[in-house]
């Protein structure tokens, strides 16, 4: 069965620090990869996604993620975080076959202090 | 913009009650999903649907059922609510392109408390 592992449950950073959130998945075939964010009191929304092509994808608000197929990883990065990035971040994976829903990781809470 | 709406933001029910959570999307998406979100457990898929009257069990279907009579509406039913079903319930929809899943669009969630 597919699974998604997010390495950090809670990350605490100061403003301007760099961010990297780890995500690994277990599935041997072709996948679609997503990062979602949930700001306090708001809907889950898409940060970025990878379907094919350039493994370095850029999303909203200065976030990017790199797909490394050999490591089954899709880590999220941001060079300089802001207080407004405080949120919960979810990695999700979908196996590219009809009938397979997204599998979400357990989430990483990011707290940014000003 | 895609809009996914859920009938209630907050709901309080008693143990044993039958509970209906409604979700409506306005973008003609084929797929609709129900998740529950619990601290430290992330999102867990309860049920999903590819089309009207179609449904598939997710990872935690026990104690739940669903109904999809119209394409835009997907209902989650707790047949007999229990305290361990106290949670945040999220509905999502997505288009089906080329037989594979794409980005899911989420509703605001319903925070259900079962007393």
Tab-separated table of N, CA, C and O in Angstrom, chain B residues 51-111:
chain	number	residue	atom	x	y	z
B	51	UNK	N	-18.405	9.209	-9.539
B	51	UNK	CA	-19.520	9.593	-10.400
B	51	UNK	C	-20.789	9.438	-9.578
B	51	UNK	O	-20.793	8.840	-8.494
B	52	UNK	N	-21.863	9.928	-10.140
B	52	UNK	CA	-23.147	9.810	-9.465
B	52	UNK	C	-23.427	8.337	-9.161
B	52	UNK	O	-23.194	7.463	-10.002
B	53	UNK	N	-23.875	8.097	-7.953
B	53	UNK	CA	-24.235	6.773	-7.448
B	53	UNK	C	-23.048	5.820	-7.330
B	53	UNK	O	-23.229	4.643	-7.010
B	54	UNK	N	-21.846	6.305	-7.567
B	54	UNK	CA	-20.655	5.480	-7.395
B	54	UNK	C	-19.983	5.862	-6.089
B	54	UNK	O	-19.911	7.045	-5.750
B	55	UNK	N	-19.454	4.885	-5.374
B	55	UNK	CA	-18.726	5.176	-4.150
B	55	UNK	C	-17.661	4.116	-3.925
B	55	UNK	O	-17.824	2.963	-4.335
B	56	UNK	N	-16.596	4.544	-3.288
B	56	UNK	CA	-15.497	3.645	-2.976
B	56	UNK	C	-15.089	3.880	-1.530
B	56	UNK	O	-15.012	5.038	-1.085
B	57	UNK	N	-14.790	2.825	-0.811
B	57	UNK	CA	-14.304	2.973	0.555
B	57	UNK	C	-12.889	3.510	0.558
B	57	UNK	O	-12.070	3.140	-0.281
B	58	UNK	N	-12.641	4.379	1.531
B	58	UNK	CA	-11.286	4.857	1.734
B	58	UNK	C	-10.603	4.022	2.797
B	58	UNK	O	-10.848	2.830	2.930
B	59	UNK	N	-9.785	4.680	3.599
B	59	UNK	CA	-9.007	3.971	4.604
B	59	UNK	C	-9.772	3.697	5.885
B	59	UNK	O	-9.483	2.752	6.608
B	60	UNK	N	-10.759	4.549	6.196
B	60	UNK	CA	-11.465	4.412	7.479
B	60	UNK	C	-12.977	4.534	7.269
B	60	UNK	O	-13.626	5.417	7.818
B	61	UNK	N	-13.609	3.633	6.542
B	61	UNK	CA	-15.038	3.778	6.249
B	61	UNK	C	-15.979	3.321	7.370
B	61	UNK	O	-17.172	3.616	7.334
B	62	UNK	N	-15.424	2.634	8.362
B	62	UNK	CA	-16.300	2.028	9.385
B	62	UNK	C	-17.063	3.105	10.150
B	62	UNK	O	-16.479	4.065	10.635
B	63	UNK	N	-18.367	2.896	10.247
B	63	UNK	CA	-19.213	3.830	10.974
B	63	UNK	C	-19.758	4.959	10.118
B	63	UNK	O	-20.491	5.817	10.608
B	64	UNK	N	-19.389	4.946	8.826
B	64	UNK	CA	-19.818	6.000	7.896
B	64	UNK	C	-20.462	5.375	6.663
B	64	UNK	O	-20.170	4.246	6.311
B	65	UNK	N	-21.308	6.147	6.022
B	65	UNK	CA	-21.784	5.819	4.689
B	65	UNK	C	-21.880	7.123	3.905
B	65	UNK	O	-21.718	8.208	4.472
B	66	UNK	N	-22.084	7.005	2.603
B	66	UNK	CA	-22.133	8.198	1.751
B	66	UNK	C	-23.253	8.047	0.744
B	66	UNK	O	-23.770	6.956	0.492
B	67	UNK	N	-23.597	9.187	0.162
B	67	UNK	CA	-24.633	9.212	-0.866
B	67	UNK	C	-24.246	10.250	-1.897
B	67	UNK	O	-23.870	11.375	-1.554
B	68	UNK	N	-24.364	9.846	-3.168
B	68	UNK	CA	-24.135	10.814	-4.246
B	68	UNK	C	-25.211	10.610	-5.308
B	68	UNK	O	-25.068	9.843	-6.243
B	69	UNK	N	-26.289	11.339	-5.116
B	69	UNK	CA	-27.438	11.260	-6.015
B	69	UNK	C	-27.312	12.254	-7.163
B	69	UNK	O	-27.897	12.050	-8.239
B	70	UNK	N	-26.591	13.339	-6.933
B	70	UNK	CA	-26.346	14.349	-7.978
B	70	UNK	C	-24.855	14.612	-8.063
B	70	UNK	O	-24.137	14.483	-7.061
B	71	UNK	N	-24.391	14.990	-9.216
B	71	UNK	CA	-22.960	15.145	-9.439
B	71	UNK	C	-22.344	16.167	-8.494
B	71	UNK	O	-21.214	16.007	-8.045
B	72	UNK	N	-23.076	17.226	-8.190
B	72	UNK	CA	-22.495	18.313	-7.416
B	72	UNK	C	-22.552	18.090	-5.904
B	72	UNK	O	-21.960	18.855	-5.158
B	73	UNK	N	-23.228	17.060	-5.461
B	73	UNK	CA	-23.482	16.902	-4.028
B	73	UNK	C	-23.020	15.534	-3.526
B	73	UNK	O	-23.313	14.499	-4.127
B	74	UNK	N	-22.292	15.579	-2.402
B	74	UNK	CA	-21.769	14.331	-1.822
B	74	UNK	C	-22.004	14.404	-0.326
B	74	UNK	O	-21.481	15.296	0.343
B	75	UNK	N	-22.793	13.480	0.183
B	75	UNK	CA	-23.184	13.521	1.589
B	75	UNK	C	-22.477	12.435	2.376
B	75	UNK	O	-22.337	11.305	1.905
B	76	UNK	N	-22.054	12.789	3.570
B	76	UNK	CA	-21.462	11.827	4.501
B	76	UNK	C	-22.468	11.594	5.612
B	76	UNK	O	-23.011	12.549	6.173
B	77	UNK	N	-22.692	10.323	5.926
B	77	UNK	CA	-23.708	9.963	6.923
B	77	UNK	C	-23.041	9.168	8.038
B	77	UNK	O	-22.333	8.191	7.777
B	78	UNK	N	-23.265	9.636	9.253
B	78	UNK	CA	-22.868	8.867	10.430
B	78	UNK	C	-24.138	8.193	10.932
B	78	UNK	O	-25.042	8.860	11.432
B	79	UNK	N	-24.211	6.898	10.766
B	79	UNK	CA	-25.465	6.185	11.051
B	79	UNK	C	-25.848	6.283	12.519
B	79	UNK	O	-27.019	6.440	12.866
B	80	UNK	N	-24.871	6.183	13.391
B	80	UNK	CA	-25.104	6.272	14.834
B	80	UNK	C	-23.841	6.891	15.436
B	80	UNK	O	-22.863	6.196	15.692
B	81	UNK	N	-23.892	8.189	15.616
B	81	UNK	CA	-22.674	8.920	15.994
B	81	UNK	C	-22.106	8.414	17.323
B	81	UNK	O	-22.846	8.094	18.267
B	82	UNK	N	-20.778	8.367	17.358
B	82	UNK	CA	-20.094	7.976	18.590
B	82	UNK	C	-19.052	9.042	18.918
B	82	UNK	O	-18.628	9.817	18.047
B	83	UNK	N	-18.619	9.057	20.172
B	83	UNK	CA	-17.687	10.108	20.605
B	83	UNK	C	-16.369	10.050	19.836
B	83	UNK	O	-15.728	11.083	19.629
B	84	UNK	N	-15.974	8.866	19.378
B	84	UNK	CA	-14.706	8.788	18.629
B	84	UNK	C	-14.826	9.307	17.196
B	84	UNK	O	-13.856	9.281	16.437
B	85	UNK	N	-16.017	9.765	16.837
B	85	UNK	CA	-16.192	10.415	15.542
B	85	UNK	C	-16.146	11.942	15.664
B	85	UNK	O	-16.346	12.659	14.680
B	86	UNK	N	-15.861	12.426	16.849
B	86	UNK	CA	-15.599	13.856	17.024
B	86	UNK	C	-14.339	14.196	16.241
B	86	UNK	O	-13.272	13.616	16.454
B	87	UNK	N	-14.453	15.128	15.286
B	87	UNK	CA	-13.339	15.402	14.389
B	87	UNK	C	-13.686	16.576	13.485
B	87	UNK	O	-14.811	17.075	13.491
B	88	UNK	N	-12.696	16.964	12.679
B	88	UNK	CA	-12.933	17.920	11.594
B	88	UNK	C	-13.138	17.101	10.332
B	88	UNK	O	-12.304	16.250	10.000
B	89	UNK	N	-14.229	17.360	9.640
B	89	UNK	CA	-14.544	16.637	8.410
B	89	UNK	C	-14.363	17.571	7.208
B	89	UNK	O	-14.937	18.658	7.159
B	90	UNK	N	-13.548	17.113	6.273
B	90	UNK	CA	-13.251	17.906	5.090
B	90	UNK	C	-13.789	17.225	3.841
B	90	UNK	O	-13.587	16.028	3.649
B	91	UNK	N	-14.438	18.015	3.022
B	91	UNK	CA	-14.898	17.543	1.720
B	91	UNK	C	-13.985	18.125	0.653
B	91	UNK	O	-13.476	19.252	0.803
B	92	UNK	N	-13.764	17.384	-0.416
B	92	UNK	CA	-12.941	17.880	-1.519
B	92	UNK	C	-13.507	17.379	-2.838
B	92	UNK	O	-14.244	16.383	-2.877
B	93	UNK	N	-13.167	18.081	-3.894
B	93	UNK	CA	-13.544	17.614	-5.227
B	93	UNK	C	-12.367	17.798	-6.165
B	93	UNK	O	-11.468	18.618	-5.913
B	94	UNK	N	-12.367	17.031	-7.248
B	94	UNK	CA	-11.314	17.186	-8.247
B	94	UNK	C	-11.835	16.739	-9.598
B	94	UNK	O	-12.720	15.882	-9.681
B	95	UNK	N	-11.268	17.308	-10.665
B	95	UNK	CA	-11.635	16.834	-11.994
B	95	UNK	C	-10.911	15.529	-12.285
B	95	UNK	O	-9.853	15.258	-11.714
B	96	UNK	N	-11.456	14.747	-13.157
B	96	UNK	CA	-10.812	13.512	-13.584
B	96	UNK	C	-10.331	13.724	-15.004
B	96	UNK	O	-11.127	13.843	-15.910
B	97	UNK	N	-9.027	13.838	-15.172
B	97	UNK	CA	-8.469	14.104	-16.487
B	97	UNK	C	-7.594	12.932	-16.890
B	97	UNK	O	-6.643	12.590	-16.188
B	98	UNK	N	-7.901	12.339	-17.992
B	98	UNK	CA	-7.060	11.256	-18.485
B	98	UNK	C	-7.043	10.046	-17.587
B	98	UNK	O	-6.087	9.283	-17.577
B	99	UNK	N	-8.092	9.888	-16.788
B	99	UNK	CA	-8.168	8.715	-15.938
B	99	UNK	C	-7.347	8.814	-14.675
B	99	UNK	O	-7.239	7.854	-13.929
B	100	UNK	N	-6.774	9.955	-14.389
B	100	UNK	CA	-5.983	10.068	-13.162
B	100	UNK	C	-6.469	11.265	-12.349
B	100	UNK	O	-7.126	12.164	-12.848
B	101	UNK	N	-6.101	11.248	-11.093
B	101	UNK	CA	-6.540	12.295	-10.198
B	101	UNK	C	-5.681	13.534	-10.340
B	101	UNK	O	-4.501	13.456	-10.593
B	102	UNK	N	-6.297	14.659	-10.151
B	102	UNK	CA	-5.598	15.931	-10.178
B	102	UNK	C	-5.757	16.650	-8.854
B	102	UNK	O	-6.206	16.071	-7.873
B	103	UNK	N	-5.424	17.903	-8.856
B	103	UNK	CA	-5.513	18.719	-7.650
B	103	UNK	C	-6.912	18.612	-7.047
B	103	UNK	O	-7.921	18.659	-7.760
B	104	UNK	N	-6.958	18.465	-5.742
B	104	UNK	CA	-8.227	18.468	-5.036
B	104	UNK	C	-8.488	19.850	-4.451
B	104	UNK	O	-7.580	20.502	-3.948
B	105	UNK	N	-9.732	20.258	-4.491
B	105	UNK	CA	-10.171	21.541	-3.937
B	105	UNK	C	-11.015	21.248	-2.700
B	105	UNK	O	-11.951	20.452	-2.756
B	106	UNK	N	-10.655	21.913	-1.626
B	106	UNK	CA	-11.257	21.589	-0.337
B	106	UNK	C	-12.295	22.593	0.115
B	106	UNK	O	-12.193	23.795	-0.172
B	107	UNK	N	-13.262	22.096	0.847
B	107	UNK	CA	-14.212	22.951	1.531
B	107	UNK	C	-13.642	23.450	2.844
B	107	UNK	O	-12.532	23.071	3.232
B	108	UNK	N	-14.393	24.270	3.561
B	108	UNK	CA	-13.899	24.873	4.806
B	108	UNK	C	-13.866	23.917	5.981
B	108	UNK	O	-13.240	24.207	7.000
B	109	UNK	N	-14.536	22.785	5.862
B	109	UNK	CA	-14.553	21.821	6.955
B	109	UNK	C	-15.758	21.984	7.866
B	109	UNK	O	-16.317	23.080	8.002
B	110	UNK	N	-16.147	20.879	8.472
B	110	UNK	CA	-17.179	20.870	9.511
B	110	UNK	C	-16.559	20.275	10.765
B	110	UNK	O	-16.088	19.139	10.740
B	111	UNK	N	-16.570	21.064	11.817
B	111	UNK	CA	-16.057	20.539	13.089
B	111	UNK	C	-17.211	19.910	13.840
B	111	UNK	O	-18.110	20.609	14.295
